[in-house]
Structure formats: C-alpha cells, structure tokens
Short mmCIF file of C-alpha atoms and ligand atoms in Angstrom, two decimals:
data_model
loop_
_atom_site.label_atom_id
_atom_site.label_comp_id
_atom_site.label_asym_id
_atom_site.label_seq_id
_atom_site.Cartn_x
_atom_site.Cartn_y
_atom_site.Cartn_z
CA MET I 1 312.04 147.52 -17.58
CA ASN I 2 308.34 147.05 -18.21
CA LYS I 3 308.09 150.79 -18.55
CA ILE I 4 310.38 150.78 -21.56
CA ASP I 5 308.56 147.82 -23.04
CA ASN I 6 305.30 149.66 -22.61
CA ALA I 7 306.71 152.77 -24.19
CA ILE I 8 307.84 150.79 -27.23
CA LYS I 9 304.42 149.19 -27.45
CA THR I 10 302.66 152.54 -27.24
CA VAL I 11 304.73 153.97 -30.07
CA HIS I 12 304.09 150.93 -32.23
CA HIS I 13 300.45 151.00 -31.35
CA MET I 14 300.13 154.60 -32.46
CA ASP I 15 301.68 153.82 -35.80
CA TYR I 16 299.63 150.68 -36.16
CA GLN I 17 296.38 152.43 -35.42
CA ALA I 18 297.25 155.11 -37.94
CA ASN I 19 297.39 152.49 -40.63
CA HIS I 20 293.99 151.15 -39.79
CA ASN I 21 290.70 151.94 -41.27
CA GLY I 22 288.43 154.31 -39.45
CA TYR I 23 286.37 156.97 -41.15
CA LEU I 24 288.99 159.62 -40.53
CA ASN I 25 291.69 157.44 -42.04
CA THR I 26 289.93 157.78 -45.37
CA ILE I 27 290.13 161.57 -45.37
CA HIS I 28 293.00 162.85 -47.45
CA PRO I 29 296.10 163.54 -45.31
CA LEU I 30 296.58 167.04 -46.69
CA VAL I 31 293.08 167.98 -45.60
CA LYS I 32 293.65 166.63 -42.12
CA LEU I 33 296.98 168.37 -41.82
CA LEU I 34 295.57 171.72 -42.98
CA ILE I 35 292.58 171.43 -40.68
CA THR I 36 294.83 170.69 -37.73
CA ILE I 37 297.13 173.61 -38.53
CA ILE I 38 294.24 176.04 -38.98
CA TYR I 39 292.68 174.81 -35.75
CA ILE I 40 295.86 175.38 -33.81
CA ILE I 41 296.40 178.83 -35.32
CA LEU I 42 292.85 179.92 -34.53
CA LEU I 43 293.11 178.44 -31.06
CA THR I 44 296.35 180.13 -30.13
CA SER I 45 295.15 183.46 -31.48
CA ILE I 46 292.31 183.64 -28.94
CA ASP I 47 292.73 186.40 -26.37
CA LYS I 48 294.28 185.13 -23.16
CA TYR I 49 291.31 186.14 -21.02
CA ASN I 50 288.71 184.71 -23.39
CA LEU I 51 287.92 181.50 -21.60
CA VAL I 52 284.51 181.09 -23.24
CA THR I 53 285.73 181.02 -26.83
CA THR I 54 288.58 178.72 -25.84
CA LEU I 55 286.08 176.33 -24.30
CA ALA I 56 283.95 176.50 -27.41
CA MET I 57 286.89 175.31 -29.50
CA SER I 58 286.72 171.99 -27.68
CA ILE I 59 283.63 171.15 -29.72
CA TYR I 60 285.92 170.35 -32.67
CA LEU I 61 287.83 167.81 -30.60
CA ILE I 62 284.65 166.20 -29.33
CA LEU I 63 283.38 165.98 -32.87
CA VAL I 64 286.60 164.43 -34.16
CA SER I 65 286.69 161.93 -31.33
CA MET I 66 283.12 160.94 -32.20
CA ILE I 67 283.68 160.67 -35.95
CA GLY I 68 286.99 158.88 -35.56
CA ASP I 69 285.93 156.70 -32.65
CA LEU I 70 288.84 157.97 -30.58
CA SER I 71 288.80 158.20 -26.82
CA ILE I 72 289.65 161.61 -25.35
CA LYS I 73 290.16 159.98 -21.99
CA ASN I 74 292.77 157.57 -23.31
CA ALA I 75 294.44 160.35 -25.23
CA LEU I 76 294.74 162.47 -22.09
CA LYS I 77 296.11 159.47 -20.24
CA SER I 78 298.87 158.84 -22.75
CA LEU I 79 299.73 162.53 -22.80
CA LYS I 80 299.87 163.04 -19.05
CA VAL I 81 303.55 163.95 -18.95
CA VAL I 82 303.07 166.73 -21.47
CA LEU I 83 300.04 167.95 -19.60
CA LEU I 84 301.99 168.08 -16.38
CA LEU I 85 304.56 170.31 -18.08
CA LEU I 86 301.77 172.60 -19.25
CA LEU I 87 300.45 172.85 -15.73
CA ILE I 88 303.86 173.88 -14.44
CA LEU I 89 304.05 176.58 -17.11
CA GLY I 90 300.53 177.79 -16.41
CA ILE I 91 300.94 178.07 -12.66
CA ALA I 92 302.93 181.29 -12.99
CA ASN I 93 299.91 183.24 -14.25
CA PRO I 94 297.84 183.51 -11.06
CA ILE I 95 300.98 184.49 -9.17
CA LEU I 96 302.01 187.28 -11.52
CA ASP I 97 298.62 188.58 -12.55
CA ARG I 98 296.47 189.28 -9.49
CA THR I 99 293.80 191.80 -10.51
CA VAL I 100 290.54 190.62 -8.94
CA ILE I 101 287.60 190.69 -11.30
CA THR I 102 284.86 188.89 -9.43
CA TYR I 103 284.13 186.62 -6.51
CA ILE I 104 282.63 183.17 -6.44
CA GLY I 105 281.30 183.07 -2.90
CA ILE I 106 284.25 184.51 -1.04
CA VAL I 107 286.93 183.14 -3.38
CA PRO I 108 288.42 185.95 -5.44
CA ILE I 109 288.77 185.25 -9.16
CA THR I 110 291.74 187.09 -10.62
CA THR I 111 292.60 187.70 -14.25
CA GLY I 112 295.60 185.47 -13.58
CA ILE I 113 293.38 182.50 -12.81
CA ILE I 114 291.36 183.08 -15.96
CA SER I 115 294.46 183.34 -18.11
CA MET I 116 295.91 180.23 -16.51
CA PHE I 117 292.84 178.23 -17.43
CA THR I 118 292.81 179.64 -20.95
CA LEU I 119 296.45 178.83 -21.43
CA LEU I 120 296.04 175.32 -20.06
CA LEU I 121 293.04 174.59 -22.23
CA LYS I 122 294.71 175.98 -25.32
CA GLY I 123 297.72 173.77 -24.68
CA ILE I 124 295.63 170.68 -24.05
CA PHE I 125 293.45 171.29 -27.10
CA ALA I 126 296.40 171.91 -29.42
CA ILE I 127 298.11 168.76 -28.23
CA LEU I 128 294.94 166.71 -28.54
CA ALA I 129 294.36 168.00 -32.07
CA SER I 130 297.87 166.97 -33.12
CA TYR I 131 297.53 163.65 -31.35
CA PHE I 132 294.28 162.89 -33.15
CA LEU I 133 295.96 163.75 -36.44
CA ILE I 134 298.74 161.28 -35.71
CA LEU I 135 296.29 158.61 -34.61
CA THR I 136 294.32 158.78 -37.83
CA THR I 137 297.10 159.44 -40.33
CA SER I 138 300.08 157.20 -40.96
CA ILE I 139 303.46 158.81 -40.77
CA GLU I 140 303.99 158.35 -44.51
CA GLU I 141 300.78 160.22 -45.19
CA ILE I 142 301.76 163.05 -42.91
CA CYS I 143 305.07 163.26 -44.76
CA TYR I 144 303.27 163.29 -48.04
CA ALA I 145 301.06 166.15 -46.87
CA LEU I 146 304.10 168.02 -45.57
CA LYS I 147 305.69 167.60 -48.97
CA MET I 148 302.61 169.11 -50.59
CA ILE I 149 302.94 172.22 -48.47
CA HIS I 150 306.62 172.38 -49.53
CA MET I 151 308.40 171.48 -46.33
CA PRO I 152 312.10 170.82 -46.96
CA ASN I 153 313.01 167.14 -47.58
CA ILE I 154 315.34 166.91 -44.66
CA LEU I 155 312.63 167.86 -42.19
CA ILE I 156 310.17 165.44 -43.74
CA THR I 157 312.68 162.62 -43.54
CA VAL I 158 313.21 163.37 -39.88
CA VAL I 159 309.46 163.26 -39.31
CA MET I 160 309.21 160.02 -41.20
CA LEU I 161 311.92 158.37 -39.17
CA ILE I 162 310.81 159.73 -35.86
CA TYR I 163 308.95 156.59 -34.78
CA ARG I 164 311.80 154.47 -35.94
CA TYR I 165 314.32 156.56 -34.03
CA ILE I 166 312.24 156.66 -30.88
CA ILE I 167 312.08 152.88 -30.93
CA VAL I 168 315.74 152.51 -31.77
CA PHE I 169 316.50 154.80 -28.86
CA LEU I 170 314.21 153.01 -26.43
CA LYS I 171 315.62 149.62 -27.40
CA GLU I 172 319.14 150.86 -26.78
CA VAL I 173 318.01 152.10 -23.36
CA GLN I 174 316.55 148.69 -22.72
CA ARG I 175 319.68 146.84 -23.77
CA ILE I 176 322.02 149.00 -21.75
CA TRP I 177 319.72 148.81 -18.74
CA VAL I 178 319.54 145.02 -18.85
CA ALA I 179 323.30 144.73 -19.33
CA TYR I 180 323.83 147.03 -16.37
CA GLN I 181 321.37 145.18 -14.13
CA MET I 182 322.92 141.81 -14.88
CA ARG I 183 326.26 143.02 -13.67
CA ALA I 184 325.06 145.14 -10.77
CA PRO I 185 322.19 143.05 -9.43
CA LYS I 186 322.25 144.44 -5.89
CA GLN I 187 322.13 148.03 -7.04
CA LYS I 188 318.81 149.81 -6.88
CA GLY I 189 318.62 152.04 -9.94
CA VAL I 190 321.85 153.18 -11.51
CA HIS I 191 324.83 154.19 -9.39
CA TYR I 192 325.53 157.89 -9.85
CA LYS I 193 329.06 157.21 -11.04
CA ALA I 194 327.80 155.04 -13.90
CA TRP I 195 325.34 157.59 -15.27
CA GLY I 196 327.90 159.47 -17.32
CA SER I 197 329.24 156.50 -19.21
CA LEU I 198 325.79 154.92 -19.61
CA ILE I 199 324.34 158.05 -21.17
CA GLY I 200 327.43 158.61 -23.29
CA GLY I 201 327.27 155.06 -24.57
CA LEU I 202 323.57 155.38 -25.18
CA MET I 203 323.97 158.45 -27.34
CA LEU I 204 326.76 156.95 -29.43
CA ARG I 205 324.94 153.68 -29.93
CA SER I 206 321.67 155.37 -30.84
CA ILE I 207 323.38 157.56 -33.40
CA ASP I 208 325.19 154.55 -34.86
CA ARG I 209 321.98 152.60 -35.08
CA ALA I 210 320.04 155.43 -36.63
CA GLN I 211 322.79 155.69 -39.21
CA VAL I 212 322.56 151.99 -40.10
CA VAL I 213 318.79 152.15 -40.33
CA TYR I 214 319.12 155.03 -42.73
CA GLU I 215 321.67 153.09 -44.78
CA SER I 216 319.30 150.18 -44.98
CA MET I 217 316.65 152.53 -46.38
CA GLU I 218 319.07 153.95 -48.90
CA LEU I 219 320.05 150.47 -50.05
CA ARG I 220 316.44 149.79 -50.83
CA GLY I 221 316.10 152.82 -53.03
CA PHE I 222 314.89 155.43 -50.57
CA ASP I 223 315.11 158.89 -52.09
CA PRO I 224 313.32 161.70 -50.27
CA ASP I 225 312.73 163.55 -53.51
CA THR I 226 310.50 160.91 -54.99
CA PHE I 227 309.39 158.98 -51.94
CA PHE I 228 306.82 161.40 -50.63
CA ILE I 229 305.03 162.22 -53.86
CA LYS I 230 302.87 159.66 -55.49
CA LYS I 231 299.50 159.45 -53.86
CA GLU I 232 296.21 160.47 -55.41
CA LYS I 233 294.67 163.94 -55.05
CA ALA I 234 292.16 164.72 -52.34
CA ASP I 235 288.70 163.44 -53.27
CA LYS I 236 285.37 165.22 -52.99
CA LYS I 237 284.56 163.70 -49.63
CA SER I 238 287.78 165.06 -48.16
CA TRP I 239 287.13 168.55 -49.45
CA ILE I 240 283.59 168.49 -48.07
CA TYR I 241 285.06 167.49 -44.72
CA PHE I 242 287.51 170.37 -45.07
CA CYS I 243 284.79 172.93 -45.79
CA LEU I 244 282.52 171.71 -43.00
CA MET I 245 285.31 171.87 -40.47
CA LEU I 246 286.30 175.32 -41.67
CA ILE I 247 282.76 176.58 -41.22
CA LEU I 248 282.66 175.04 -37.77
CA PHE I 249 285.91 176.77 -36.84
CA ILE I 250 284.66 180.15 -38.00
CA ILE I 251 281.51 179.75 -35.97
CA LEU I 252 283.32 178.55 -32.88
CA ARG I 253 286.01 181.13 -33.06
CA PHE I 254 284.21 184.27 -34.22
CA VAL I 255 280.54 183.88 -33.35
CA PRO I 256 279.80 184.24 -29.63
CA ILE I 257 277.58 181.16 -29.64
CA PHE I 258 277.29 180.78 -25.91
CA GLU I 259 276.06 184.35 -25.54
CA ILE I 260 273.54 183.85 -28.33
CA ILE I 261 272.27 180.62 -26.85
CA GLY I 262 272.16 182.29 -23.46
CA GLY I 263 270.29 185.22 -25.00
CA ILE I 264 267.53 182.95 -26.27
CA PHE I 265 266.73 181.71 -22.81
CA ILE I 266 266.91 184.97 -20.92
CA MET A 1 329.91 140.97 -62.81
CA ILE A 2 331.76 142.23 -59.75
CA GLU A 3 335.36 143.37 -60.07
CA VAL A 4 337.45 144.42 -57.09
CA LYS A 5 340.87 145.69 -58.08
CA GLU A 6 343.68 146.71 -55.76
CA VAL A 7 341.28 147.92 -53.11
CA SER A 8 342.50 149.22 -49.78
CA PHE A 9 340.37 150.79 -47.12
CA SER A 10 340.51 152.25 -43.60
CA TYR A 11 337.57 153.45 -41.61
CA ASN A 12 337.36 157.16 -40.95
CA GLY A 13 339.53 158.13 -38.04
CA SER A 14 341.09 154.70 -37.66
CA LYS A 15 344.80 154.31 -38.24
CA LYS A 16 344.61 150.62 -38.97
CA GLN A 17 344.13 149.53 -42.56
CA THR A 18 341.01 147.37 -42.56
CA LEU A 19 341.52 146.01 -46.09
CA SER A 20 344.85 145.99 -47.88
CA ASN A 21 345.11 145.52 -51.59
CA ILE A 22 342.19 143.18 -52.17
CA ASN A 23 341.60 141.68 -55.63
CA PHE A 24 338.83 139.41 -56.87
CA LYS A 25 336.33 138.99 -59.67
CA ILE A 26 332.89 137.38 -59.45
CA GLU A 27 331.11 136.32 -62.62
CA ASP A 28 327.32 136.43 -63.05
CA GLY A 29 325.58 133.50 -61.42
CA GLU A 30 328.44 132.49 -59.13
CA SER A 31 327.89 131.68 -55.45
CA VAL A 32 330.79 132.86 -53.37
CA GLY A 33 331.40 132.42 -49.67
CA ILE A 34 333.54 134.88 -47.75
CA ILE A 35 334.99 133.45 -44.55
CA GLY A 36 337.37 134.68 -41.89
CA ALA A 37 337.65 135.26 -38.15
CA ASN A 38 335.83 138.06 -36.31
CA GLY A 39 337.11 141.43 -37.40
CA ALA A 40 338.83 140.03 -40.50
CA GLY A 41 337.03 142.50 -42.76
CA LYS A 42 334.20 140.45 -44.29
CA SER A 43 331.41 142.91 -43.58
CA THR A 44 333.65 145.72 -44.72
CA VAL A 45 334.10 144.12 -48.16
CA LEU A 46 330.32 143.87 -48.49
CA LYS A 47 329.80 147.48 -47.43
CA LEU A 48 332.26 148.61 -50.08
CA LEU A 49 330.40 146.68 -52.77
CA VAL A 50 327.15 148.57 -52.16
CA GLY A 51 328.84 151.90 -51.63
CA LEU A 52 328.09 152.33 -47.94
CA GLU A 53 331.72 153.37 -47.60
CA LEU A 54 333.01 155.36 -50.53
CA ASN A 55 336.47 156.47 -49.42
CA TYR A 56 338.38 153.48 -50.72
CA GLN A 57 341.49 153.30 -52.83
CA GLY A 58 341.48 151.19 -55.97
CA ASN A 59 338.60 150.27 -58.17
CA ILE A 60 335.31 148.46 -57.61
CA MET A 61 333.03 147.82 -60.57
CA ILE A 62 329.53 146.33 -60.46
CA ASN A 63 328.18 145.42 -63.90
CA ASN A 64 330.73 147.78 -65.41
CA LEU A 65 329.68 150.69 -63.20
CA LYS A 66 332.24 152.10 -60.81
CA VAL A 67 331.04 152.21 -57.22
CA GLU A 68 330.92 155.95 -56.65
CA LYS A 69 328.33 158.48 -55.65
CA GLN A 70 326.71 159.17 -59.01
CA ASN A 71 326.24 155.46 -59.83
CA LEU A 72 324.88 154.39 -56.48
CA GLN A 73 321.21 154.41 -57.33
CA GLU A 74 321.68 152.24 -60.36
CA ILE A 75 324.02 149.86 -58.57
CA ARG A 76 321.85 149.49 -55.50
CA GLN A 77 318.83 148.62 -57.55
CA LYS A 78 320.72 145.54 -58.70
CA ILE A 79 321.98 144.46 -55.31
CA GLY A 80 320.01 143.08 -52.39
CA TYR A 81 321.91 143.39 -49.13
CA VAL A 82 320.80 141.46 -46.05
CA PHE A 83 322.37 143.04 -42.96
CA GLN A 84 324.09 141.09 -40.23
CA ASP A 85 321.67 142.65 -37.76
CA SER A 86 317.98 142.43 -38.72
CA ASP A 87 316.97 145.18 -36.32
CA SER A 88 318.78 147.63 -38.55
CA GLN A 89 317.23 146.28 -41.68
CA LEU A 90 313.60 146.46 -40.71
CA PHE A 91 311.99 149.80 -39.98
CA MET A 92 308.40 149.78 -41.17
CA PRO A 93 305.58 148.92 -38.75
CA THR A 94 304.41 145.68 -40.37
CA VAL A 95 306.07 142.86 -42.26
CA TYR A 96 304.12 143.60 -45.43
CA GLU A 97 305.03 147.28 -45.38
CA ASP A 98 308.68 146.53 -44.94
CA VAL A 99 308.83 144.00 -47.76
CA ALA A 100 306.92 146.40 -50.00
CA PHE A 101 309.27 149.29 -49.18
CA ALA A 102 311.83 148.71 -51.94
CA PRO A 103 309.44 148.03 -54.84
CA ARG A 104 307.45 151.11 -53.81
CA ASN A 105 310.61 153.17 -53.90
CA TYR A 106 311.41 151.96 -57.34
CA GLY A 107 308.07 153.27 -58.50
CA PHE A 108 306.24 150.09 -59.44
CA SER A 109 302.46 150.09 -59.76
CA ASN A 110 300.40 148.97 -56.78
CA GLU A 111 299.63 145.58 -58.34
CA GLU A 112 303.29 144.99 -59.12
CA VAL A 113 304.29 146.01 -55.60
CA ASN A 114 301.75 143.62 -54.15
CA GLU A 115 302.77 140.81 -56.46
CA ARG A 116 306.46 141.23 -55.60
CA THR A 117 305.78 141.51 -51.89
CA VAL A 118 303.58 138.45 -51.66
CA GLY A 119 305.91 136.59 -54.02
CA ALA A 120 308.95 137.33 -51.87
CA LEU A 121 307.14 136.24 -48.69
CA LYS A 122 305.93 133.04 -50.33
CA SER A 123 309.32 132.13 -51.73
CA ILE A 124 310.65 131.74 -48.21
CA GLY A 125 307.42 130.40 -46.84
CA ILE A 126 306.49 133.19 -44.45
CA GLU A 127 303.35 134.60 -46.05
CA GLU A 128 301.52 133.98 -42.77
CA LEU A 129 303.69 136.65 -41.13
CA GLN A 130 302.62 139.37 -43.53
CA ASP A 131 300.35 141.35 -41.20
CA ARG A 132 302.46 140.91 -38.11
CA GLN A 133 304.08 143.85 -36.39
CA ILE A 134 307.84 143.73 -36.75
CA TYR A 135 308.69 144.31 -33.11
CA ARG A 136 306.73 141.25 -32.08
CA LEU A 137 308.69 138.84 -34.27
CA SER A 138 311.33 136.48 -32.93
CA GLY A 139 314.96 136.92 -33.96
CA GLY A 140 314.75 134.13 -36.54
CA GLU A 141 311.50 135.41 -38.00
CA LYS A 142 313.07 138.84 -38.35
CA LYS A 143 315.96 137.31 -40.26
CA LEU A 144 313.60 135.60 -42.70
CA VAL A 145 311.63 138.81 -43.14
CA SER A 146 314.78 140.79 -43.84
CA ILE A 147 315.65 138.31 -46.56
CA ALA A 148 312.20 138.85 -48.05
CA THR A 149 312.71 142.61 -48.01
CA VAL A 150 315.51 142.31 -50.54
CA LEU A 151 313.99 139.49 -52.60
CA SER A 152 311.08 141.82 -53.42
CA MET A 153 313.60 143.97 -55.30
CA LYS A 154 314.40 141.01 -57.58
CA PRO A 155 318.08 141.93 -57.54
CA ASP A 156 320.75 140.43 -59.83
CA ILE A 157 323.17 140.16 -56.94
CA LEU A 158 322.30 138.98 -53.45
CA ILE A 159 324.54 139.68 -50.50
CA PHE A 160 324.08 137.98 -47.14
CA ASP A 161 326.07 138.95 -44.08
CA GLU A 162 325.92 136.12 -41.53
CA PRO A 163 322.48 134.97 -42.70
CA THR A 164 322.00 131.95 -40.44
CA ILE A 165 323.12 133.56 -37.22
CA ALA A 166 319.64 133.67 -35.63
CA LEU A 167 318.10 130.63 -37.31
CA ASP A 168 317.21 127.34 -35.66
CA PRO A 169 318.18 124.13 -37.51
CA LYS A 170 314.88 123.86 -39.35
CA ASN A 171 314.91 127.44 -40.57
CA ARG A 172 318.59 127.20 -41.36
CA ARG A 173 317.79 124.26 -43.64
CA ARG A 174 314.94 126.24 -45.15
CA PHE A 175 317.26 129.15 -45.77
CA ILE A 176 319.82 126.91 -47.48
CA ASN A 177 317.14 125.52 -49.76
CA VAL A 178 315.87 129.00 -50.57
CA LEU A 179 319.38 130.22 -51.26
CA ASN A 180 320.11 127.32 -53.58
CA SER A 181 316.88 127.87 -55.46
CA LEU A 182 317.55 131.56 -56.07
CA LYS A 183 319.04 132.57 -59.37
CA GLY A 184 321.66 135.25 -59.76
CA THR A 185 324.97 136.05 -58.15
CA LYS A 186 325.21 135.28 -54.46
CA ILE A 187 327.74 136.33 -51.87
CA VAL A 188 327.52 134.93 -48.36
CA THR A 189 329.73 135.72 -45.40
CA SER A 190 329.59 133.34 -42.48
CA HIS A 191 331.35 131.54 -39.69
CA ASP A 192 329.00 128.67 -40.42
CA LEU A 193 331.31 126.80 -42.75
CA ASP A 194 328.75 124.06 -43.25
CA LEU A 195 326.47 126.69 -44.70
CA ILE A 196 329.20 127.82 -47.08
CA TYR A 197 329.86 124.21 -47.96
CA ASP A 198 326.19 123.65 -48.81
CA THR A 199 325.65 126.83 -50.81
CA CYS A 200 328.84 128.13 -52.42
CA ASN A 201 331.14 126.63 -55.05
CA ARG A 202 333.82 129.17 -54.43
CA THR A 203 335.22 130.56 -51.21
CA ILE A 204 337.36 133.53 -50.34
CA LEU A 205 339.25 133.45 -47.03
CA ILE A 206 340.11 136.81 -45.49
CA ALA A 207 342.46 137.35 -42.56
CA ASP A 208 343.44 140.78 -41.25
CA GLY A 209 342.21 142.50 -44.36
CA ASN A 210 344.11 140.29 -46.81
CA ILE A 211 342.84 137.57 -49.11
CA ILE A 212 344.60 134.37 -48.05
CA PHE A 213 342.79 131.98 -50.32
CA ASP A 214 340.37 132.25 -53.23
CA GLY A 215 339.16 129.11 -54.96
CA ASP A 216 337.17 125.92 -54.80
CA THR A 217 335.11 125.58 -51.59
CA LYS A 218 335.88 121.90 -51.09
CA THR A 219 339.60 122.49 -51.34
CA ILE A 220 339.71 125.11 -48.64
CA LEU A 221 337.17 123.60 -46.30
CA GLN A 222 339.23 120.40 -46.19
CA ASN A 223 342.43 122.27 -45.43
CA LYS A 224 342.50 121.97 -41.66
CA ASP A 225 345.77 123.83 -41.12
CA LEU A 226 344.87 126.81 -43.26
CA LEU A 227 341.52 127.16 -41.51
CA GLU A 228 342.93 126.77 -38.02
CA ASN A 229 345.72 129.24 -38.66
CA ASN A 230 343.03 131.75 -39.50
CA GLY A 231 340.78 131.22 -36.53
CA LEU A 232 338.33 128.81 -38.18
CA GLU A 233 337.54 125.11 -37.88
CA LEU A 234 336.74 122.33 -40.30
CA PRO A 235 333.02 122.20 -41.07
CA LEU A 236 331.22 119.56 -39.00
CA SER A 237 330.07 117.68 -42.04
CA LEU A 238 333.71 117.17 -43.04
CA GLN A 239 334.98 116.40 -39.54
CA ARG A 240 332.90 113.26 -39.27
CA ARG A 241 334.53 111.67 -42.27
N1 LIG E 301 332.48 151.74 -38.40
C1 LIG E 301 333.71 151.32 -38.09
N2 LIG E 301 334.65 152.21 -37.69
C2 LIG E 301 335.91 151.82 -37.38
N3 LIG E 301 336.33 150.55 -37.44
C3 LIG E 301 335.46 149.62 -37.83
C4 LIG E 301 334.10 149.95 -38.17
N4 LIG E 301 333.45 148.82 -38.51
C5 LIG E 301 334.36 147.83 -38.38
N5 LIG E 301 335.57 148.30 -38.00
C6 LIG E 301 336.80 147.51 -37.79
O1 LIG E 301 337.18 146.97 -39.04
C7 LIG E 301 337.62 145.63 -38.89
C8 LIG E 301 336.84 144.71 -39.81
O2 LIG E 301 335.48 144.70 -39.41
P1 LIG E 301 334.36 143.86 -40.13
O3 LIG E 301 333.07 144.26 -39.55
O4 LIG E 301 334.53 143.97 -41.58
O5 LIG E 301 334.75 142.39 -39.65
P2 LIG E 301 334.01 141.02 -39.98
O6 LIG E 301 334.99 140.17 -40.70
O7 LIG E 301 332.70 141.26 -40.61
O8 LIG E 301 333.81 140.44 -38.52
P3 LIG E 301 332.59 139.62 -37.86
O9 LIG E 301 332.82 138.22 -38.19
O10 LIG E 301 332.79 139.86 -36.41
O11 LIG E 301 331.31 140.17 -38.40
C9 LIG E 301 337.48 145.30 -37.41
O12 LIG E 301 338.74 145.42 -36.83
C10 LIG E 301 336.54 146.36 -36.87
O13 LIG E 301 336.89 146.66 -35.55
MG1 LIG E 302 330.70 141.05 -40.02
#
C-alpha cells in the first residue's frame, strides 16, 4: 500500500518541482524542449562502437545537473525500473557479437561488450535528459512548446493529462486494493482467481474517471486550440542558453576532445 | 433563465429511461433544490443542463440558447458546476492553479486571473490553502476548493451536486452562509434536506425519473408522507417541532 502512496507522491513531487523556481525553470520551454530533442538525436546517432564519444555526451547532463541543482544520483534512483529494462535489452549484445578486439589482463574485450556499454549509456543519457526536462519544465509549458512545434492537439492533451491520469490510475489501484484487503484479510497478495475481475474493474473505473476529469476541464472552458498558446516569446537569455548548448553539443559530438586532450600530454 | 421542456433521457446502452418527460422553468436569481432518493435522476438532470449528455429528447434552453454542441462554450461559461465527487473536479497540482484554471481558459489577463482566483478563495475563507498540493487536502477541504474553482468563473448559474457530503458541521454552516451570500441562480441537489431548507425557496422532488412535486420548499419539506413515499425523511429541523 505504501508503495502506491509513494508512487503518487513521486508523481506529484515531479510536477511540483517543475513549477518551482530554479535557474533552468526560467529558460523558455521551447528552448529546453529543442535542446533535449537535439541532444537525444545526436546521442542516438553515435556509432554503436564509439564508447568515447558517448561518454563525452555525459558532460551535458553533468552541466545541466549543476546549473539546475538536480541530483543525478536521485534521478537514477527514481528511474531504476527503466534502467533495469535497458540492461535486459543490452545483455544480448555480448552474446551475439563476440569478435575479440583486445584484452584487459586476460579478460577478452569483444565488440559486443563495447556495444552493450554504448547502448546502455545512450539509453541512460537519453532518459536522464528527458527526466531533467520534465523536472525543470511544468507540463503546461511542455505542452506549449509542443504546440509551437506543431504537434497535433490530441497528442498534446494526452501529454498534459498524463500526470493526472497516472494519479487517477494509481488511486483506483489503491482503492481496489484496500477494498480487496478488507474483505480478504488472511490472503497474502491477491488470489489468482480474483486477478481477472480486479484488473477488469480497474480498467473500467480508470477510464470512467479519466472521462469525468476531462468533462470537468471542458466545463471550465478547456479548449485545446487556445489553451496551449498564450505565453511570451523566448527571451534573449533563453536563446543564449540555446546557442551555448548547441556549441557544446557540436564539440562533444564531432570533435574528438579526449584524443586532443590526450595528445597534449603525450 | 433555464427552461426544460418535455425532456426524456436514457443513458447510452441502457434500456431503462432515466428521465421521462421532465418539465420545469427556473427564473434568474432563484434558488432551487432538487431532491430524491439515490438513483432518482438528480445528477442526470444537472448533467443535461451543462450538456455533458447531449442525446436527450425534448428541449433545454439556458438563457435562450438551446443546449446543443455548437452552443456549449457559451453556455458553460455562464454555468459553474460543482461535481458530486471532488476528486474528479480537481486536476491541477496546487489549489491556486486549479482555481485559476477557468479564468485562464477564458483568456483573462494575468492580473484579472489572479484577482478572480484570490477573490474566489477569500469568499469561502480558504485563502490559506492556496499553495497547498491538492492530493494532500482532506475531503472537506477538497470540496471547498472545488467550489472555489467555479466561483472564479463568476458564473450566472451555480450548480451544486451534493455539496455538503464531505463537510463537517462547521464547514457545512460556512457553506450555507456562502451559498446564501452568492448572487445568481442556484441549483442544489442533496439528501441533506436541512440544507435545502436553509438555502432554497423552491424544491423539485424527483422519483424514478419523474417530477413528483415542484413548488415551495416549506410545503414539501413538511409533507411527511410524500417524502417518505419517495425514500426521504423530514428534515431534522422540522422533526423537532
Ligand atoms: N453513466 C451512466 N450510464 C448508465 N446509467 C447511469 C449512468 N449514470 C447514472 N446512471 C443511472 O441513471 C439513474 C439516475 O442516476 P443519477 O446519478 O442521476 O441519480 P441521482 O439521483 O443523482 O442519485 P444519487 O443520489 O445516488 O447521486 C440511476 O439508475 C443510475 O444507475
Ligand atoms: Mg447524484
């Protein structure tokens, strides 16, 4: 039960933090969205054996975490489930791709191991970049930025309501769970025969709820066509941030900095 | 003015007729209570008024606009609807954001939005809740906040579905005072007949989707037989006499 409570709190906390004032919160949402998209595109386009460049791309994340006063450690902690999934996906590489390229001591290093690490890091970095965007930008601002890059209304509305729906869903889970526990106190977990009807009920109730929430928005004048467009244009500071980040990306992605730095010392 | 003429309605996929041939008229500034047992059709009447269900037979007019798709925006701007269940009403992260939601949607300037939001919170005495996160509020606090979310629209018509259901006696009193101080047309559904007695001059009794009585509140709330035949009881304040 506490797990669901915690999940609800985490979701609320994310949204709450996004509405609070850090330096990054003052950057225009469109700029942050574009930067994040460009970062992810550049990141995923790196060759799968190019571990060094992939590693270099982490400098952006470190920088953002410093500017925005965000903890990478905490972020990784809250994302551990996703990371676990990534690991499962990545594990196939060393098995399928076994060309040995070098040895560390007597341990053979295969191209598969390299590509596994690259893939893992790319995944982690992309997720962190999106997570940092969400932490520093309220959902309304993200929607507004999405509107500016001409995403269809329906998708934006879904994005906007996603927090709301996650919470609605979790609360339904909580309610059904409590109701079940009260009437089956000796049972550990849920009896397998009850799963079907519990999940069925959960889906129906969540959909119903989501519907009513949407009605409540409509009754208060919500119209996706006008809702997402009314904020001010990006200011100078935001564009400077944009340009600086872009330059950083180009350096990280296309200039072999580690080799150059290495070259100085050798 | 609200005009409901020969309205019948069944929910999608349900064979039963939820409302059958309902007729009533509410003038500007009236306070009307709608009472009836569980499942009588009270909430359904309210949903029809704001166009949440559009497949009805008959005619519903709000300020001379028919309740149909193309008029909805205009109609809804004039009506504030407080849901029976506050959890459905509130969806923004903080109290302030939620109360500001409607005025923002209607395109008011930032100052106007702020003025309306703070004004609505003050009018029911909950300005201290303004920065609180919604999910941490108690049931009663949520109810008060959801009332504020429609007051910030400054609607001509206010609709309350079971407004006192989560309120303790003190907040219930507070709500009654607020309700009585608000101008405009008010419609309240409730099983709390004392609430109806204290806030509405006129009462409509619904049973099984039919209007059984429509008239002076005192008359009906003193009619023990009529109430009991329809699954209700005399209000406490009248029982003692
Ligand atoms: N979405 C729906 N789909 C099908 N039937 C519905 C739906 N909502 C309500 N009903 C049915 O319509 C009838 C009237 O419901 P309504 O919610 O209007 O009652 P009510 O008078 O508000 O009751 P309560 O006092 O319990 O709130 C009930 O029989 C109910 O089961
Ligand atoms: Mg009802």
